[in-house]
Short mmCIF file of C-alpha atoms and ligand atoms in Angstrom, two decimals:
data_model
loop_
_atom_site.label_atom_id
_atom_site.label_comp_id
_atom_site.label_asym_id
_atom_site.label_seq_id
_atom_site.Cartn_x
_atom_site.Cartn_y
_atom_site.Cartn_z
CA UNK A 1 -8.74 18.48 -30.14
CA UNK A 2 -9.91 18.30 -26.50
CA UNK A 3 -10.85 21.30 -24.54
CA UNK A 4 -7.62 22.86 -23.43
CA UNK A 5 -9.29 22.98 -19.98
CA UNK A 6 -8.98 19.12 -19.04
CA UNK A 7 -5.09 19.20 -19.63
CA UNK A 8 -4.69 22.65 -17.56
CA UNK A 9 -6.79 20.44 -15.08
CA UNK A 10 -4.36 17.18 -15.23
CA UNK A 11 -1.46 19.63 -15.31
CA UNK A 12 -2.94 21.19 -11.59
CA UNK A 13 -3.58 17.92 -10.06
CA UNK A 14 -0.61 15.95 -10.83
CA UNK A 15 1.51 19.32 -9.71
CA UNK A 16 -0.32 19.51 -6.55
CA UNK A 17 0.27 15.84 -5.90
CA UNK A 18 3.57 16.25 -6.08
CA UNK A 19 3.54 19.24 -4.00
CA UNK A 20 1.58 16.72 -1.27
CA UNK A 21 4.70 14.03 -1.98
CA UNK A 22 7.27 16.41 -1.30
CA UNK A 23 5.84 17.78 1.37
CA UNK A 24 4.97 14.69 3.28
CA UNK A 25 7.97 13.32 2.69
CA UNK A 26 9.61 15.72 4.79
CA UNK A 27 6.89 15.74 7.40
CA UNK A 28 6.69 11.84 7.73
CA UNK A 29 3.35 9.69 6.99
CA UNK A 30 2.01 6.45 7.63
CA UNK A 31 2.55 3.03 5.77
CA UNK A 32 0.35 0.20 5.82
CA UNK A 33 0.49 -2.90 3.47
CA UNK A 34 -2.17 -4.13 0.86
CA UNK A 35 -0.64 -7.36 0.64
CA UNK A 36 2.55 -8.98 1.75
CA UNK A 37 4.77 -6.67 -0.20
CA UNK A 38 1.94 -4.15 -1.63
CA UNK A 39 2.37 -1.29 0.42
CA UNK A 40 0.08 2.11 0.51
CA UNK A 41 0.88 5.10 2.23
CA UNK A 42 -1.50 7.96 3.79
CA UNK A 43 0.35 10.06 0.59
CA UNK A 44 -1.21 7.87 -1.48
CA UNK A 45 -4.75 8.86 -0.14
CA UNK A 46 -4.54 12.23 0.32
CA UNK A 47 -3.58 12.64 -3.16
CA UNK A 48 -6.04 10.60 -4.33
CA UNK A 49 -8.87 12.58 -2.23
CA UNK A 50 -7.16 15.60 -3.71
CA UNK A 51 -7.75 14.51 -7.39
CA UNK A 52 -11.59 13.15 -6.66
CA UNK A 53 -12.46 16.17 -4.83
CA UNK A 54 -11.10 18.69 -7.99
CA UNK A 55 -12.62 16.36 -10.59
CA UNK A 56 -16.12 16.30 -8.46
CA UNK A 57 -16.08 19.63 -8.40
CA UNK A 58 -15.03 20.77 -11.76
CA UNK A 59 -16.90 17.58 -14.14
CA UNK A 60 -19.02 16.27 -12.00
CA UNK A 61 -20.90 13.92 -14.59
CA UNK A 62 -17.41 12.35 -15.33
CA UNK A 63 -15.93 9.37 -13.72
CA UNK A 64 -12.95 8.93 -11.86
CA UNK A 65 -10.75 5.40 -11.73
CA UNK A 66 -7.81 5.18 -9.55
CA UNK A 67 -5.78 3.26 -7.84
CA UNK A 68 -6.81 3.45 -4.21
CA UNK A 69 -10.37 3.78 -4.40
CA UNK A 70 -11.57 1.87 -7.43
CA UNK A 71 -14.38 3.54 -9.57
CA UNK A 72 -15.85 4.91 -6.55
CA UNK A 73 -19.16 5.22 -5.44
CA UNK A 74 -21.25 6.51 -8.16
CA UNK A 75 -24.12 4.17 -8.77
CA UNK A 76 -24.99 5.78 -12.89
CA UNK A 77 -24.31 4.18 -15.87
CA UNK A 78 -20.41 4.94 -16.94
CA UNK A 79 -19.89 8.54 -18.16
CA UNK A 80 -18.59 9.11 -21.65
CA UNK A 81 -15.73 11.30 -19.98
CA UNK A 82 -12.79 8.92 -17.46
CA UNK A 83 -10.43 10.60 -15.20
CA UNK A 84 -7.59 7.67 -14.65
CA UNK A 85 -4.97 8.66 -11.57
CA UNK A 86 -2.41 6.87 -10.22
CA UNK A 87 -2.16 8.89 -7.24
CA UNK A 88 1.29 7.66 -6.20
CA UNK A 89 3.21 5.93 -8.91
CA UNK A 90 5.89 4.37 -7.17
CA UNK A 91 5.21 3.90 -3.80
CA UNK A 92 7.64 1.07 -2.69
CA UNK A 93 10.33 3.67 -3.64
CA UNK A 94 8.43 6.55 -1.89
CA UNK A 95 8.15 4.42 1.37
CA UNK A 96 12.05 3.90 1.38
CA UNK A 97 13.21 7.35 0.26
CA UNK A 98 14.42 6.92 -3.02
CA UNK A 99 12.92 9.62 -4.91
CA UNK A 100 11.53 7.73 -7.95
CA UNK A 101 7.92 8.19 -8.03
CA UNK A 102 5.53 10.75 -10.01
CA UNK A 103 1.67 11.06 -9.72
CA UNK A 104 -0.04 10.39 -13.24
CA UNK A 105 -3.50 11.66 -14.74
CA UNK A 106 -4.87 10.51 -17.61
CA UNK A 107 -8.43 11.94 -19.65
CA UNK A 108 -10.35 9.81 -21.88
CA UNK A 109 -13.18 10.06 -23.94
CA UNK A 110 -15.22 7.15 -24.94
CA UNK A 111 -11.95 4.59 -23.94
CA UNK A 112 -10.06 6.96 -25.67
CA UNK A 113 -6.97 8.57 -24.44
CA UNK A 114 -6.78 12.30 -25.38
CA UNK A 115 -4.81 14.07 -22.86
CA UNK A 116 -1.90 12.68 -19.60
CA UNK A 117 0.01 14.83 -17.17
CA UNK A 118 2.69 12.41 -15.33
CA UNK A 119 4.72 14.56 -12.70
CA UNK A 120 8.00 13.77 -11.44
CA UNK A 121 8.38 15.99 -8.48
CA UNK A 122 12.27 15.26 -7.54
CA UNK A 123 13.52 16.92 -10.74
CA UNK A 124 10.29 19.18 -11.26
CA UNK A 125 9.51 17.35 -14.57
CA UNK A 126 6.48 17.57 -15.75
CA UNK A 127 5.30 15.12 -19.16
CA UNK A 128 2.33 16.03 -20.96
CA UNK A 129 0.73 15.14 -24.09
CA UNK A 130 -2.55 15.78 -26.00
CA UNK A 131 -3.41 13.33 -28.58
CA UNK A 132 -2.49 14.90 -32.27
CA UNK A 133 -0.35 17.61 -30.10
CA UNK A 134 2.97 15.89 -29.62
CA UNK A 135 4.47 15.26 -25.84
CA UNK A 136 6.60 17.63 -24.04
CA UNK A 137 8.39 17.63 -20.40
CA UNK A 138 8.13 21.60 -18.90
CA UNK A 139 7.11 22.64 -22.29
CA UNK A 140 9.76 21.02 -24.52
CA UNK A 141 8.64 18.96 -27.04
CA UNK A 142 10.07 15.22 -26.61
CA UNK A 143 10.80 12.89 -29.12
CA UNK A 144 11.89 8.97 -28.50
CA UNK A 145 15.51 7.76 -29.35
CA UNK A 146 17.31 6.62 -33.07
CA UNK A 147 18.41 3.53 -31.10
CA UNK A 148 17.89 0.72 -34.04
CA UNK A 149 19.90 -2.47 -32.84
CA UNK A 150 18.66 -4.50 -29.55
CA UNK A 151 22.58 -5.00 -28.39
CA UNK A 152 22.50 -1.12 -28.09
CA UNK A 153 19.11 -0.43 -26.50
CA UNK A 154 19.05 0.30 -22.82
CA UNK A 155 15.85 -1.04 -21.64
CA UNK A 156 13.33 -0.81 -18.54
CA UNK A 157 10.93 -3.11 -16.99
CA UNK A 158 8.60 -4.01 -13.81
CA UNK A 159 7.56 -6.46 -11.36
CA UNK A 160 3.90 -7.11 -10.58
CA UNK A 161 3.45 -7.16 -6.64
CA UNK A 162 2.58 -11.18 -7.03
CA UNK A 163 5.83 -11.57 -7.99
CA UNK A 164 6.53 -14.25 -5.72
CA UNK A 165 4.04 -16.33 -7.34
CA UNK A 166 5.56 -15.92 -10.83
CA UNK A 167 9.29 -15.17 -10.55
CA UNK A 168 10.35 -18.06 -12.13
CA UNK A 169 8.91 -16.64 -15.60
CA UNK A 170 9.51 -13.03 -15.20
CA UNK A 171 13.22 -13.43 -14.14
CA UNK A 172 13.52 -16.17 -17.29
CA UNK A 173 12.26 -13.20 -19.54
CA UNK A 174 14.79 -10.32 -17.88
CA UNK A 175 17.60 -12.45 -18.73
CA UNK A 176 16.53 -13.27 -22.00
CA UNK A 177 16.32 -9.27 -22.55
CA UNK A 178 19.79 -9.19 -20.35
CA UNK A 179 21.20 -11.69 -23.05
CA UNK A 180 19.68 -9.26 -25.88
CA UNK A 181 20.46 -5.49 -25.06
CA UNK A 182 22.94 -3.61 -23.77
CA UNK A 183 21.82 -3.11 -20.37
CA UNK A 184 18.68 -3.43 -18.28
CA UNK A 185 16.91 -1.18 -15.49
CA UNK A 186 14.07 -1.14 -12.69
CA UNK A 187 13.29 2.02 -11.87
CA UNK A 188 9.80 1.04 -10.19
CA UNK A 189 7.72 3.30 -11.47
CA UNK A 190 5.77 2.38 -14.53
CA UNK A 191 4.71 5.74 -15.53
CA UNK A 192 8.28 7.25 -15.85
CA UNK A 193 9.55 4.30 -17.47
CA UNK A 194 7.05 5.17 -20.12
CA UNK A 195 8.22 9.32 -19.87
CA UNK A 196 11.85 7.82 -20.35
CA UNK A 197 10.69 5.90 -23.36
CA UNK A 198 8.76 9.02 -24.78
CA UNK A 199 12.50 11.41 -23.49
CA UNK A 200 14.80 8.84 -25.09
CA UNK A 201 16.26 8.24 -22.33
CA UNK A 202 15.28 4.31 -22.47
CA UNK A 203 14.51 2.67 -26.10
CA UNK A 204 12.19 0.19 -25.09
CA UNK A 205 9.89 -1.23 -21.58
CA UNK A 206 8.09 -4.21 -21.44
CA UNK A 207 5.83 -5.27 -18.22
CA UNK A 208 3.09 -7.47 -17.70
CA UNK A 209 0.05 -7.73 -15.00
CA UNK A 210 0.08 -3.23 -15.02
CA UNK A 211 -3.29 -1.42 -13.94
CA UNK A 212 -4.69 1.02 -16.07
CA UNK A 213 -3.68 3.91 -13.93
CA UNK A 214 0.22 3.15 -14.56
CA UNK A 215 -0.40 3.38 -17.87
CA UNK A 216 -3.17 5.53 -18.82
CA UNK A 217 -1.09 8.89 -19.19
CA UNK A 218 2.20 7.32 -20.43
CA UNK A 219 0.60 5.37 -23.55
CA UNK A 220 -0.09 8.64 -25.05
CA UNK A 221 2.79 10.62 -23.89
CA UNK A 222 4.87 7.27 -25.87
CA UNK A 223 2.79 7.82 -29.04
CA UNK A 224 3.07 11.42 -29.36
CA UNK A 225 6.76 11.49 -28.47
CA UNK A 226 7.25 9.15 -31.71
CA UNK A 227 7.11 5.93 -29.89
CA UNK A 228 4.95 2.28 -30.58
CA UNK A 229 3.39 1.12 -28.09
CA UNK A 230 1.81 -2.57 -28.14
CA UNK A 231 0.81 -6.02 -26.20
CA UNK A 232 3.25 -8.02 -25.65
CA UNK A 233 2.01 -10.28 -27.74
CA UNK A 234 2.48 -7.17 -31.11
CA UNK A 235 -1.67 -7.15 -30.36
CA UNK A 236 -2.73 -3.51 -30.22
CA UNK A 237 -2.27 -1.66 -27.38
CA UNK A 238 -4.96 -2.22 -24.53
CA UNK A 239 -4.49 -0.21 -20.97
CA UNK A 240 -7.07 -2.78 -19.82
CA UNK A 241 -5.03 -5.79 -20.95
CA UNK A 242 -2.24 -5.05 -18.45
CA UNK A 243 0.82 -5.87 -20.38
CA UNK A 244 2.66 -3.93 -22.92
CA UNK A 245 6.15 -3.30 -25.39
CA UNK A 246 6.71 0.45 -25.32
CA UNK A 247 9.79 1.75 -27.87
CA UNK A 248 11.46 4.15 -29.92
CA UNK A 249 9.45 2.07 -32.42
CA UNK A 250 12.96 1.02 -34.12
CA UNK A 251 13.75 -1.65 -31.69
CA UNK A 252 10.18 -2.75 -30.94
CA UNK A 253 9.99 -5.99 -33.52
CA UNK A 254 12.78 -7.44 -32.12
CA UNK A 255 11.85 -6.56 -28.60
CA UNK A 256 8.48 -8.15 -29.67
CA UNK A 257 11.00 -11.03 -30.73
CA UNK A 258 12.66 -11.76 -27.99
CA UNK A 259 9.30 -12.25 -26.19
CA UNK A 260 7.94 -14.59 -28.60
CA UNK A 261 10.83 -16.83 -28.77
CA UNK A 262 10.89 -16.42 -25.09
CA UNK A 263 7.19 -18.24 -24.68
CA UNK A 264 8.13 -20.78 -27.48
CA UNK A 265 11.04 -22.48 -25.26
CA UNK A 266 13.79 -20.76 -27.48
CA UNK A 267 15.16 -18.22 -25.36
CA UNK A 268 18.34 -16.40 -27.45
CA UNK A 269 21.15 -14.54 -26.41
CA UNK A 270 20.80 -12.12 -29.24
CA UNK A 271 18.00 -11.11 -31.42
CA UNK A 272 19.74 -8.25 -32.88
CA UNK A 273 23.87 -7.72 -34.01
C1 LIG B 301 3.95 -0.03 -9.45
C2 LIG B 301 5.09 0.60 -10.20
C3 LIG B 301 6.13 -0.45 -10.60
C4 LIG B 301 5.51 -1.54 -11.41
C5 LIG B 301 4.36 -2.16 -10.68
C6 LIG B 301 3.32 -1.09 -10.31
P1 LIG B 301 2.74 1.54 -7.63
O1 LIG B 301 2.96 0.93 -9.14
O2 LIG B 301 4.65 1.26 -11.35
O3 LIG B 301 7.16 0.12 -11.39
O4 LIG B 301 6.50 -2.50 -11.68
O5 LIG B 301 3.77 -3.11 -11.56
O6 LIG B 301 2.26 -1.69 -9.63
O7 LIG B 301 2.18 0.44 -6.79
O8 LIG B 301 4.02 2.07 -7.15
O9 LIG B 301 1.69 2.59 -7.90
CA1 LIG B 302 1.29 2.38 -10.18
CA1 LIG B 303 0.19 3.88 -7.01
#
């Protein structure tokens, strides 16, 4: 099990993120765009600061990747121990008020995820998990949905921010999945698409072309909730590999389906009745 003191430390930084996103939110901040519809704000860098500066402070032989700054400046040989933040997990929503959006810490050791902290700051929820120690939000423990047919599996996916490069394919593959389930969402925030999985609240999200920092923390809090978690290919689960099928685990095969049949030319309207 891994010291109780890195989740206590995810738990503090992704709540005082989310202290920084509510505040700021009120008190107005800047927005400036990465790329034609990639946009950071000034939230996203103070938080990010935030997180290096606790981390420095507290492990400083362990690394820290996140979104805004990369792997940052150290010039050693990677540490054993990898801090990965998304420091602002939904920032298109943030920049138009719509209060979707969480900050998200994960902790592993040796590529290894052992311990995430995603915090939803709207509705004060806060999703943990330590790996062999189950996943709870504010301390109860969560556990995935029963859902076992496609046609009645509300599902949740993404857009990469090159979307206009690709939408041909991905909106070919939402309405196969429209043609397959019961409903679709896009809630714009990978990481609580993944807490929603691990709640129940969705029973399956696929996205392609993610970072590691949407996903870090919500991989584990999927697995220890009860979920499956894979490629989109069925390949095991890689945060590097930037695509993934997260689900109650009863619906995943035909989720995994639906994909396959998708890239063979044979798009259904049903995989599962
Ligand atoms: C984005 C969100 C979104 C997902 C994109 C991510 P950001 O992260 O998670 O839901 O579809 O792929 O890049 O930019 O808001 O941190
Ligand atoms: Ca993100
Ligand atoms: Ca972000």
């Amino acid at each position: 099990m891994p010291d109780p003191v890195f989740l206590a430390t995810a738990v503090e930084i992704v709540l005082r993120a989310g202290a920084i996103q509510l505040e700021r939110r009120e008190s107005g901040f800047r927005v400036a765009k990465k790329g034609e519809i990639d946009l950071v704000t000034e939230v996203d860098l103070e938080c990010e600061r935030m997180c290096r500066e606790v981390i420095a402070e507290r492990f400083p032989e362990h690394d820290v990747l996140a979104e805004e700054l990369g792997v940052g400046s150290s010039s050693r040989p990677p540490a054993r121990w990898r801090w990965v933040f998304d420091p602002l997990d939904g920032t298109t929503n943030y920049a138009h008020g719509l209060p979707i959006f969480c900050a998200s810490l994960g902790f592993e050791i040796d590529g290894r995820a052992e311990v995430g902290a995603i915090y939803d700051p709207t509705p004060h929820e806060l999703f943990t998990a330590e790996r062999g120690h189950g996943a709870y939000v504010n301390g109860r423990p969560l556990a995935v949905s029963a859902t076992s047919r496609l046609i009645d599996a509300l599902l949740v996916t993404g857009f990469p921010y090159d979307v206009h490069q690709r939408t041909g394919d991905l909106v070919a593959l939402f309405g196969a999945f429209l043609g397959s389930a019961r409903a679709v969402r896009r809630l714009g925030s990978a990481a609580l698409d993944l807490c929603y999985v691990a709640a129940g609240r969705f029973d399956g999200f696929w996205e392609q072309h993610l970072k590691p920092w949407d996903v870090a923390a919500g991989a584990l809090i999927v697995t220890e909730a009860g979920g499956r978690i894979t490629g989109m290919d069925g390949s095991p689960f890689d945060a590097a590999a930037a695509h993934l099928v997260a689900s109650n685990g009863h619906v995943h095969e035909d989720m995994l389906t639906v994909i396959r049949e998708f890239r063979d030319g044979r798009a259904p309207n049903r995989t599962a009745d």
